[in-house]
PDB file of C-alpha atoms in Angstrom:
ATOM      1  CA  THR B   1      -0.565   0.092  -0.189  1.00  0.00           C
ATOM      2  CA  TYR B   2       1.128   3.853  -0.182  1.00  0.00           C
ATOM      3  CA  PHE B   3       1.658   4.362   3.233  1.00  0.00           C
ATOM      4  CA  PHE B   4       3.957   1.118   3.412  1.00  0.00           C
ATOM      5  CA  VAL B   5       6.508   1.759   0.467  1.00  0.00           C
ATOM      6  CA  ARG B   6      10.008   1.012   0.958  1.00  0.00           C
ATOM      7  CA  GLY B   7      11.491   3.721   2.681  1.00  0.00           C
ATOM      8  CA  TYR B   8       8.453   5.564   3.035  1.00  0.00           C
ATOM      9  CA  VAL B   9       8.159   4.675   6.575  1.00  0.00           C
ATOM     10  CA  SER B  10      11.085   5.053   8.840  1.00  0.00           C
ATOM     11  CA  ASP B  11      12.030   5.706  12.414  1.00  0.00           C
ATOM     12  CA  ALA B  12      11.652   9.391  11.733  1.00  0.00           C
ATOM     13  CA  SER B  13       7.850   8.650  11.074  1.00  0.00           C
ATOM     14  CA  THR B  14       7.323   7.459  14.467  1.00  0.00           C
ATOM     15  CA  VAL B  15       8.916  10.641  16.231  1.00  0.00           C
ATOM     16  CA  ILE B  16       6.912  12.776  13.810  1.00  0.00           C
ATOM     17  CA  LEU B  17       3.772  10.634  14.804  1.00  0.00           C
ATOM     18  CA  VAL B  18       4.321  10.473  18.992  1.00  0.00           C
ATOM     19  CA  VAL B  19       5.108  14.493  18.468  1.00  0.00           C
ATOM     20  CA  ILE B  20       1.566  14.902  16.337  1.00  0.00           C
ATOM     21  CA  PHE B  21      -0.484  12.728  19.431  1.00  0.00           C
ATOM     22  CA  LEU B  22       0.764  15.334  21.676  1.00  0.00           C
ATOM     23  CA  PHE B  23      -1.587  18.308  20.336  1.00  0.00           C
ATOM     24  CA  PHE B  24      -4.629  16.094  20.682  1.00  0.00           C
ATOM     25  CA  TRP B  25      -3.239  14.551  23.660  1.00  0.00           C
ATOM     26  CA  PRO B  26      -5.412  16.178  27.018  1.00  0.00           C
ATOM     27  CA  SER B  27      -3.067  17.890  29.611  1.00  0.00           C
ATOM     28  CA  ARG B  28      -5.479  16.786  32.944  1.00  0.00           C
ATOM     29  CA  ARG B  29      -8.525  14.448  33.127  1.00  0.00           C
ATOM     30  CA  PRO B  30     -11.271  16.043  31.286  1.00  0.00           C
ATOM     31  CA  ASN B  31     -14.634  17.425  34.110  1.00  0.00           C
ATOM     32  CA  PHE B  32     -17.788  16.534  31.810  1.00  0.00           C
ATOM     33  CA  MET B  33     -20.162  13.585  31.786  1.00  0.00           C
ATOM     34  CA  CYS B  34     -18.479  10.000  33.104  1.00  0.00           C
ATOM     35  CA  CYS B  35     -15.270  11.412  33.914  1.00  0.00           C
ATOM     36  CA  ARG B  36     -16.234  14.989  36.201  1.00  0.00           C
ATOM     37  CA  THR B  37     -15.667  13.898  40.243  1.00  0.00           C
ATOM     38  CA  SER B  38     -18.034  14.617  42.920  1.00  0.00           C
ATOM     39  CA  GLU B  39     -15.417  16.785  44.199  1.00  0.00           C
ATOM     40  CA  ASP B  40     -15.354  19.097  41.061  1.00  0.00           C
ATOM     41  CA  THR B  41     -17.736  22.336  41.093  1.00  0.00           C
ATOM     42  CA  HIS B  42     -15.795  23.959  37.952  1.00  0.00           C
ATOM     43  CA  ALA B  43     -17.653  24.694  34.892  1.00  0.00           C
ATOM     44  CA  SER B  44     -17.216  21.771  32.144  1.00  0.00           C
ATOM     45  CA  GLU B  45     -14.674  23.049  29.943  1.00  0.00           C
ATOM     46  CA  PRO B  46     -12.148  21.389  27.428  1.00  0.00           C
ATOM     47  CA  ALA B  47      -8.908  20.662  28.637  1.00  0.00           C
ATOM     48  CA  PRO B  48      -5.602  21.841  26.768  1.00  0.00           C
ATOM     49  CA  SER B  49      -3.514  19.628  25.058  1.00  0.00           C
ATOM     50  CA  ILE B  50      -0.316  18.765  25.944  1.00  0.00           C
ATOM     51  CA  LEU B  51       1.759  20.427  23.073  1.00  0.00           C
ATOM     52  CA  GLU B  52       0.362  23.475  22.035  1.00  0.00           C
ATOM     53  CA  TRP B  53       0.892  25.534  18.704  1.00  0.00           C
ATOM     54  CA  SER B  54       1.315  28.582  19.877  1.00  0.00           C
ATOM     55  CA  THR B  55       4.012  27.619  22.631  1.00  0.00           C
ATOM     56  CA  THR B  56       5.919  25.333  20.311  1.00  0.00           C
ATOM     57  CA  SER B  57       5.820  28.428  17.375  1.00  0.00           C
ATOM     58  CA  ARG B  58       7.622  30.618  19.990  1.00  0.00           C
ATOM     59  CA  LYS B  59       9.779  28.317  21.563  1.00  0.00           C
ATOM     60  CA  MET B  60      10.908  26.161  19.154  1.00  0.00           C
ATOM     61  CA  PRO B  61      14.212  26.517  17.936  1.00  0.00           C
ATOM     62  CA  TRP B  62      13.775  26.596  14.296  1.00  0.00           C
ATOM     63  CA  GLY B  63      17.409  27.988  13.262  1.00  0.00           C
ATOM     64  CA  LEU B  64      18.795  25.031  14.642  1.00  0.00           C
ATOM     65  CA  LEU B  65      16.014  22.720  12.909  1.00  0.00           C
ATOM     66  CA  LEU B  66      17.148  24.162   9.630  1.00  0.00           C
ATOM     67  CA  LEU B  67      20.569  24.057  10.092  1.00  0.00           C
ATOM     68  CA  VAL B  68      21.215  20.286  11.313  1.00  0.00           C
ATOM     69  CA  GLY B  69      18.674  19.240   8.769  1.00  0.00           C
ATOM     70  CA  GLY B  70      20.161  21.039   6.301  1.00  0.00           C
ATOM     71  CA  GLY B  71      23.386  19.021   6.699  1.00  0.00           C
ATOM     72  CA  PHE B  72      21.463  16.095   6.575  1.00  0.00           C
ATOM     73  CA  ALA B  73      19.970  17.402   2.697  1.00  0.00           C
ATOM     74  CA  LEU B  74      23.314  18.643   1.719  1.00  0.00           C
ATOM     75  CA  ALA B  75      25.109  14.823   2.180  1.00  0.00           C
ATOM     76  CA  ASP B  76      22.089  13.642   0.311  1.00  0.00           C
ATOM     77  CA  GLY B  77      22.333  15.813  -2.721  1.00  0.00           C
ATOM     78  CA  ILE B  78      26.425  15.133  -2.316  1.00  0.00           C
ATOM     79  CA  LYS B  79      25.411  11.203  -2.943  1.00  0.00           C
ATOM     80  CA  VAL B  80      22.228  12.168  -5.529  1.00  0.00           C
ATOM     81  CA  SER B  81      24.374  14.672  -7.777  1.00  0.00           C
ATOM     82  CA  GLY B  82      26.943  11.915  -8.026  1.00  0.00           C
ATOM     83  CA  LEU B  83      29.932  13.978  -5.860  1.00  0.00           C
ATOM     84  CA  SER B  84      30.544  11.207  -3.934  1.00  0.00           C
ATOM     85  CA  SER B  85      31.623   9.073  -7.487  1.00  0.00           C
ATOM     86  CA  LEU B  86      33.654  11.638  -8.428  1.00  0.00           C
ATOM     87  CA  MET B  87      35.606  12.167  -4.853  1.00  0.00           C
ATOM     88  CA  GLY B  88      36.150   8.337  -5.246  1.00  0.00           C
ATOM     89  CA  ARG B  89      37.900   8.744  -8.512  1.00  0.00           C
ATOM     90  CA  VAL B  90      40.254  12.218  -7.269  1.00  0.00           C
ATOM     91  CA  PHE B  91      40.910   9.487  -4.307  1.00  0.00           C
ATOM     92  CA  GLN B  92      41.727   6.531  -6.715  1.00  0.00           C
ATOM     93  CA  ALA B  93      44.035   9.116  -8.457  1.00  0.00           C
ATOM     94  CA  ALA B  94      46.414   9.306  -4.932  1.00  0.00           C
ATOM     95  CA  ALA B  95      46.950   5.310  -4.657  1.00  0.00           C
ATOM     96  CA  GLY B  96      50.557   5.932  -5.416  1.00  0.00           C
ATOM     97  CA  PHE B  97      51.013   8.544  -2.618  1.00  0.00           C
ATOM     98  CA  PRO B  98      52.595   6.908   0.399  1.00  0.00           C
ATOM     99  CA  PRO B  99      50.089   4.852   3.224  1.00  0.00           C
ATOM    100  CA  ALA B 100      50.954   7.248   5.745  1.00  0.00           C
ATOM    101  CA  ALA B 101      50.893  10.526   3.558  1.00  0.00           C
ATOM    102  CA  LEU B 102      47.209   9.096   2.099  1.00  0.00           C
ATOM    103  CA  VAL B 103      45.929   8.800   5.761  1.00  0.00           C
ATOM    104  CA  LEU B 104      47.024  12.116   6.919  1.00  0.00           C
ATOM    105  CA  ILE B 105      45.629  13.456   3.708  1.00  0.00           C
ATOM    106  CA  LEU B 106      41.947  11.597   4.600  1.00  0.00           C
ATOM    107  CA  THR B 107      41.715  12.557   7.742  1.00  0.00           C
ATOM    108  CA  THR B 108      42.433  16.303   6.818  1.00  0.00           C
ATOM    109  CA  ILE B 109      40.026  16.155   4.363  1.00  0.00           C
ATOM    110  CA  VAL B 110      37.396  14.251   6.735  1.00  0.00           C
ATOM    111  CA  ALA B 111      37.588  16.422   9.647  1.00  0.00           C
ATOM    112  CA  PHE B 112      36.753  19.793   8.267  1.00  0.00           C
ATOM    113  CA  LEU B 113      34.003  18.670   5.238  1.00  0.00           C
ATOM    114  CA  THR B 114      32.483  17.298   8.569  1.00  0.00           C
ATOM    115  CA  GLU B 115      32.318  20.809   9.645  1.00  0.00           C
ATOM    116  CA  LEU B 116      29.764  21.444   6.773  1.00  0.00           C
ATOM    117  CA  VAL B 117      28.300  18.110   6.854  1.00  0.00           C
ATOM    118  CA  SER B 118      26.320  16.049  10.172  1.00  0.00           C
ATOM    119  CA  ASN B 119      29.155  13.179  10.841  1.00  0.00           C
ATOM    120  CA  GLY B 120      26.542  10.291   9.877  1.00  0.00           C
ATOM    121  CA  PRO B 121      26.003  11.187   6.599  1.00  0.00           C
ATOM    122  CA  VAL B 122      29.991  12.070   5.950  1.00  0.00           C
ATOM    123  CA  ALA B 123      30.577   8.191   7.100  1.00  0.00           C
ATOM    124  CA  ALA B 124      28.182   6.848   5.163  1.00  0.00           C
ATOM    125  CA  ILE B 125      29.384   9.030   2.320  1.00  0.00           C
ATOM    126  CA  PHE B 126      33.480   8.199   2.796  1.00  0.00           C
ATOM    127  CA  LEU B 127      33.375   4.684   4.562  1.00  0.00           C
ATOM    128  CA  PRO B 128      32.608   3.045   0.952  1.00  0.00           C
ATOM    129  CA  ILE B 129      35.176   5.178  -1.004  1.00  0.00           C
ATOM    130  CA  LEU B 130      38.016   4.216   1.069  1.00  0.00           C
ATOM    131  CA  ALA B 131      36.902   1.012   1.274  1.00  0.00           C
ATOM    132  CA  ASN B 132      37.186   0.718  -2.144  1.00  0.00           C
ATOM    133  CA  LEU B 133      40.538   2.584  -2.623  1.00  0.00           C
ATOM    134  CA  ALA B 134      41.905   0.111   0.204  1.00  0.00           C
ATOM    135  CA  GLU B 135      40.968  -2.735  -2.439  1.00  0.00           C
ATOM    136  CA  GLY B 136      42.771  -1.259  -5.222  1.00  0.00           C
ATOM    137  CA  THR B 137      45.599  -0.248  -3.593  1.00  0.00           C
ATOM    138  CA  CYS B 138      46.127  -3.375  -1.316  1.00  0.00           C
ATOM    139  CA  ILE B 139      46.160  -1.729   1.857  1.00  0.00           C
ATOM    140  CA  HIS B 140      44.556  -2.700   5.142  1.00  0.00           C
ATOM    141  CA  PRO B 141      40.757  -1.552   5.118  1.00  0.00           C
ATOM    142  CA  TYR B 142      41.041  -0.763   8.588  1.00  0.00           C
ATOM    143  CA  TYR B 143      44.229   1.358   7.916  1.00  0.00           C
ATOM    144  CA  LEU B 144      42.314   3.909   5.628  1.00  0.00           C
ATOM    145  CA  MET B 145      38.676   3.557   7.409  1.00  0.00           C
ATOM    146  CA  VAL B 146      39.327   3.692  11.299  1.00  0.00           C
ATOM    147  CA  PRO B 147      40.922   7.284  11.345  1.00  0.00           C
ATOM    148  CA  ALA B 148      38.785   8.384   8.599  1.00  0.00           C
ATOM    149  CA  THR B 149      35.806   7.367  10.454  1.00  0.00           C
ATOM    150  CA  ILE B 150      37.211   9.035  13.944  1.00  0.00           C
ATOM    151  CA  ALA B 151      37.619  12.078  12.149  1.00  0.00           C
ATOM    152  CA  CYS B 152      34.077  12.452  11.236  1.00  0.00           C
ATOM    153  CA  SER B 153      33.530  13.526  14.845  1.00  0.00           C
ATOM    154  CA  LEU B 154      35.969  16.263  14.833  1.00  0.00           C
ATOM    155  CA  ALA B 155      33.491  18.657  14.195  1.00  0.00           C
ATOM    156  CA  PHE B 156      34.428  21.473  16.511  1.00  0.00           C
ATOM    157  CA  MET B 157      34.205  24.519  14.500  1.00  0.00           C
ATOM    158  CA  LEU B 158      30.908  24.976  12.479  1.00  0.00           C
ATOM    159  CA  PRO B 159      26.976  24.707  14.569  1.00  0.00           C
ATOM    160  CA  VAL B 160      25.998  22.356  11.410  1.00  0.00           C
ATOM    161  CA  GLY B 161      28.479  19.332  12.101  1.00  0.00           C
ATOM    162  CA  ASN B 162      26.551  18.738  14.838  1.00  0.00           C
ATOM    163  CA  PRO B 163      23.845  18.586  16.597  1.00  0.00           C
ATOM    164  CA  PRO B 164      25.586  20.056  20.299  1.00  0.00           C
ATOM    165  CA  ASN B 165      27.342  22.636  18.676  1.00  0.00           C
ATOM    166  CA  ALA B 166      23.925  24.245  17.126  1.00  0.00           C
ATOM    167  CA  ILE B 167      22.792  23.986  20.325  1.00  0.00           C
ATOM    168  CA  VAL B 168      25.532  25.667  21.954  1.00  0.00           C
ATOM    169  CA  VAL B 169      25.092  28.581  19.480  1.00  0.00           C
ATOM    170  CA  SER B 170      21.328  28.707  20.329  1.00  0.00           C
ATOM    171  CA  CYS B 171      21.839  29.782  23.448  1.00  0.00           C
ATOM    172  CA  ASP B 172      23.532  33.098  22.431  1.00  0.00           C
ATOM    173  CA  ARG B 173      26.278  33.290  24.709  1.00  0.00           C
ATOM    174  CA  ILE B 174      28.675  31.572  22.183  1.00  0.00           C
ATOM    175  CA  GLN B 175      29.316  33.121  18.779  1.00  0.00           C
ATOM    176  CA  VAL B 176      30.433  31.287  16.101  1.00  0.00           C
ATOM    177  CA  TYR B 177      33.578  33.132  15.670  1.00  0.00           C
ATOM    178  CA  ASP B 178      34.787  31.584  19.342  1.00  0.00           C
ATOM    179  CA  MET B 179      33.503  28.339  18.001  1.00  0.00           C
ATOM    180  CA  ILE B 180      35.545  28.503  14.566  1.00  0.00           C
ATOM    181  CA  ARG B 181      38.633  30.151  16.748  1.00  0.00           C
ATOM    182  CA  SER B 182      39.073  27.203  19.271  1.00  0.00           C
ATOM    183  CA  GLY B 183      37.768  23.879  17.010  1.00  0.00           C
ATOM    184  CA  PHE B 184      40.136  24.674  14.215  1.00  0.00           C
ATOM    185  CA  THR B 185      43.170  24.517  16.939  1.00  0.00           C
ATOM    186  CA  LEU B 186      41.087  21.427  18.547  1.00  0.00           C
ATOM    187  CA  ASN B 187      40.561  20.223  14.374  1.00  0.00           C
ATOM    188  CA  LEU B 188      44.134  20.157  14.403  1.00  0.00           C
ATOM    189  CA  VAL B 189      45.571  18.559  17.368  1.00  0.00           C
ATOM    190  CA  GLY B 190      43.010  15.435  17.058  1.00  0.00           C
ATOM    191  CA  ILE B 191      44.390  14.830  13.238  1.00  0.00           C
ATOM    192  CA  LEU B 192      47.446  14.986  14.613  1.00  0.00           C
ATOM    193  CA  VAL B 193      46.648  12.455  17.369  1.00  0.00           C
ATOM    194  CA  LEU B 194      44.855  10.287  14.880  1.00  0.00           C
ATOM    195  CA  ASN B 195      47.734   9.945  12.819  1.00  0.00           C
ATOM    196  CA  ILE B 196      50.077   8.937  14.880  1.00  0.00           C
ATOM    197  CA  ALA B 197      47.491   6.782  16.703  1.00  0.00           C
ATOM    198  CA  ILE B 198      47.029   4.839  13.229  1.00  0.00           C
ATOM    199  CA  ASN B 199      50.822   4.591  12.242  1.00  0.00           C
ATOM    200  CA  THR B 200      52.079   3.334  16.177  1.00  0.00           C
ATOM    201  CA  TYR B 201      49.576   1.316  18.013  1.00  0.00           C
ATOM    202  CA  GLY B 202      47.291   1.145  15.591  1.00  0.00           C
ATOM    203  CA  ILE B 203      48.985  -0.911  13.497  1.00  0.00           C
ATOM    204  CA  PRO B 204      49.657  -4.357  16.274  1.00  0.00           C
ATOM    205  CA  LEU B 205      45.904  -3.418  17.833  1.00  0.00           C
ATOM    206  CA  TYR B 206      44.486  -4.042  14.401  1.00  0.00           C
ATOM    207  CA  GLN B 207      47.558  -6.330  13.029  1.00  0.00           C
ATOM    208  CA  LEU B 208      47.608  -3.843  10.261  1.00  0.00           C
ATOM    209  CA  ASN B 209      50.949  -6.021   8.928  1.00  0.00           C
ATOM    210  CA  HIS B 210      48.592  -8.611   7.473  1.00  0.00           C
ATOM    211  CA  SER B 211      45.944  -8.488   4.990  1.00  0.00           C
ATOM    212  CA  PRO B 212      42.551 -10.176   7.099  1.00  0.00           C
ATOM    213  CA  ALA B 213      41.093 -13.339   5.829  1.00  0.00           C
ATOM    214  CA  TRP B 214      37.686 -11.618   4.119  1.00  0.00           C
ATOM    215  CA  ALA B 215      40.098  -9.201   2.316  1.00  0.00           C
ATOM    216  CA  GLN B 216      41.993 -11.461   1.056  1.00  0.00           C
ATOM    217  CA  ASP B 217      40.559 -11.887  -2.311  1.00  0.00           C
ATOM    218  CA  PHE B 218      41.956  -8.431  -3.548  1.00  0.00           C
ATOM    219  CA  CYS B 219      44.692  -8.448  -2.141  1.00  0.00           C
ATOM    220  CA  THR B 220      47.346 -11.515  -3.258  1.00  0.00           C
ATOM    221  CA  GLU B 221      50.354  -9.819  -3.084  1.00  0.00           C
ATOM    222  CA  ASN B 222      53.158  -8.005  -0.691  1.00  0.00           C
ATOM    223  CA  ARG B 223      53.147  -4.514  -0.229  1.00  0.00           C
ATOM    224  CA  THR B 224      55.171  -2.571   1.879  1.00  0.00           C
ATOM    225  CA  PHE B 225      53.326  -0.805   4.163  1.00  0.00           C
ATOM    226  CA  SER B 226      55.620   2.348   5.083  1.00  0.00           C
ATOM    227  CA  SER B 227      55.354   4.173   7.828  1.00  0.00           C
ATOM    228  CA  PRO B 228      57.026   6.971   9.234  1.00  0.00           C
ATOM    229  CA  LEU B 229      56.975   5.917  12.799  1.00  0.00           C
ATOM    230  CA  LEU B 230      56.469   2.128  11.938  1.00  0.00           C
ATOM    231  CA  ASN B 231      58.088  -0.024   8.851  1.00  0.00           C
ATOM    232  CA  ALA B 232      55.890  -3.107   8.133  1.00  0.00           C
ATOM    233  CA  THR B 233      54.835  -5.252   5.703  1.00  0.00           C
ATOM    234  CA  LEU B 234      51.422  -6.601   4.445  1.00  0.00           C
ATOM    235  CA  HIS B 235      51.212  -9.806   3.133  1.00  0.00           C
ATOM    236  CA  PRO B 236      48.128 -12.101   3.045  1.00  0.00           C
ATOM    237  CA  VAL B 237      47.417 -14.386   6.118  1.00  0.00           C
ATOM    238  CA  LEU B 238      47.355 -18.437   4.126  1.00  0.00           C
TER     239      LEU B 238
END
């Protein structure tokens, strides 16, 4: 049927249904007919609903709603327009870079892109691209995908980066300029920490020296896993 077309009803539909229900559910027990108690001497009158539109329109942070929703719309537009495929081809052209340099470039791009688009959509766009890139360059997928995934959370500069940032700005006590000034430093520190971590203890932690069993189909040759901090060799596990 129309209401159960695949993708038409989602988790957001449940939330909207509950919110609409609050506009009709009375905030107190009605005082007419059988609902009226013997102690109630007030005149019968309709009970106000739990949520009223006058209160909602006055107190709802519409700017916050449009800001966060715009981030999701932008992410969907990137996928529908084919920009994500173009980005994938650009990253494929960077396959000749040393792995450590490639991770530095990827984490920097993702960390600053997530300032403009919400974290979840950025991860949904980049992770499939990085998985294909790892397949084409015979690099352990975790080496690219783990730091990129964490970099999606380095949204400290702009309100659209994630809902908590937007909530902070909506209180009118912190200006966007203040967030940019302090968030830029946090982004640089986060990128530095990610790259040091994945090139040191990340290698034995995720066993990046060896191709995982599920990746042996696309990695059948030895590859030097160059790292400025720890050198190893990536080869299939037999």
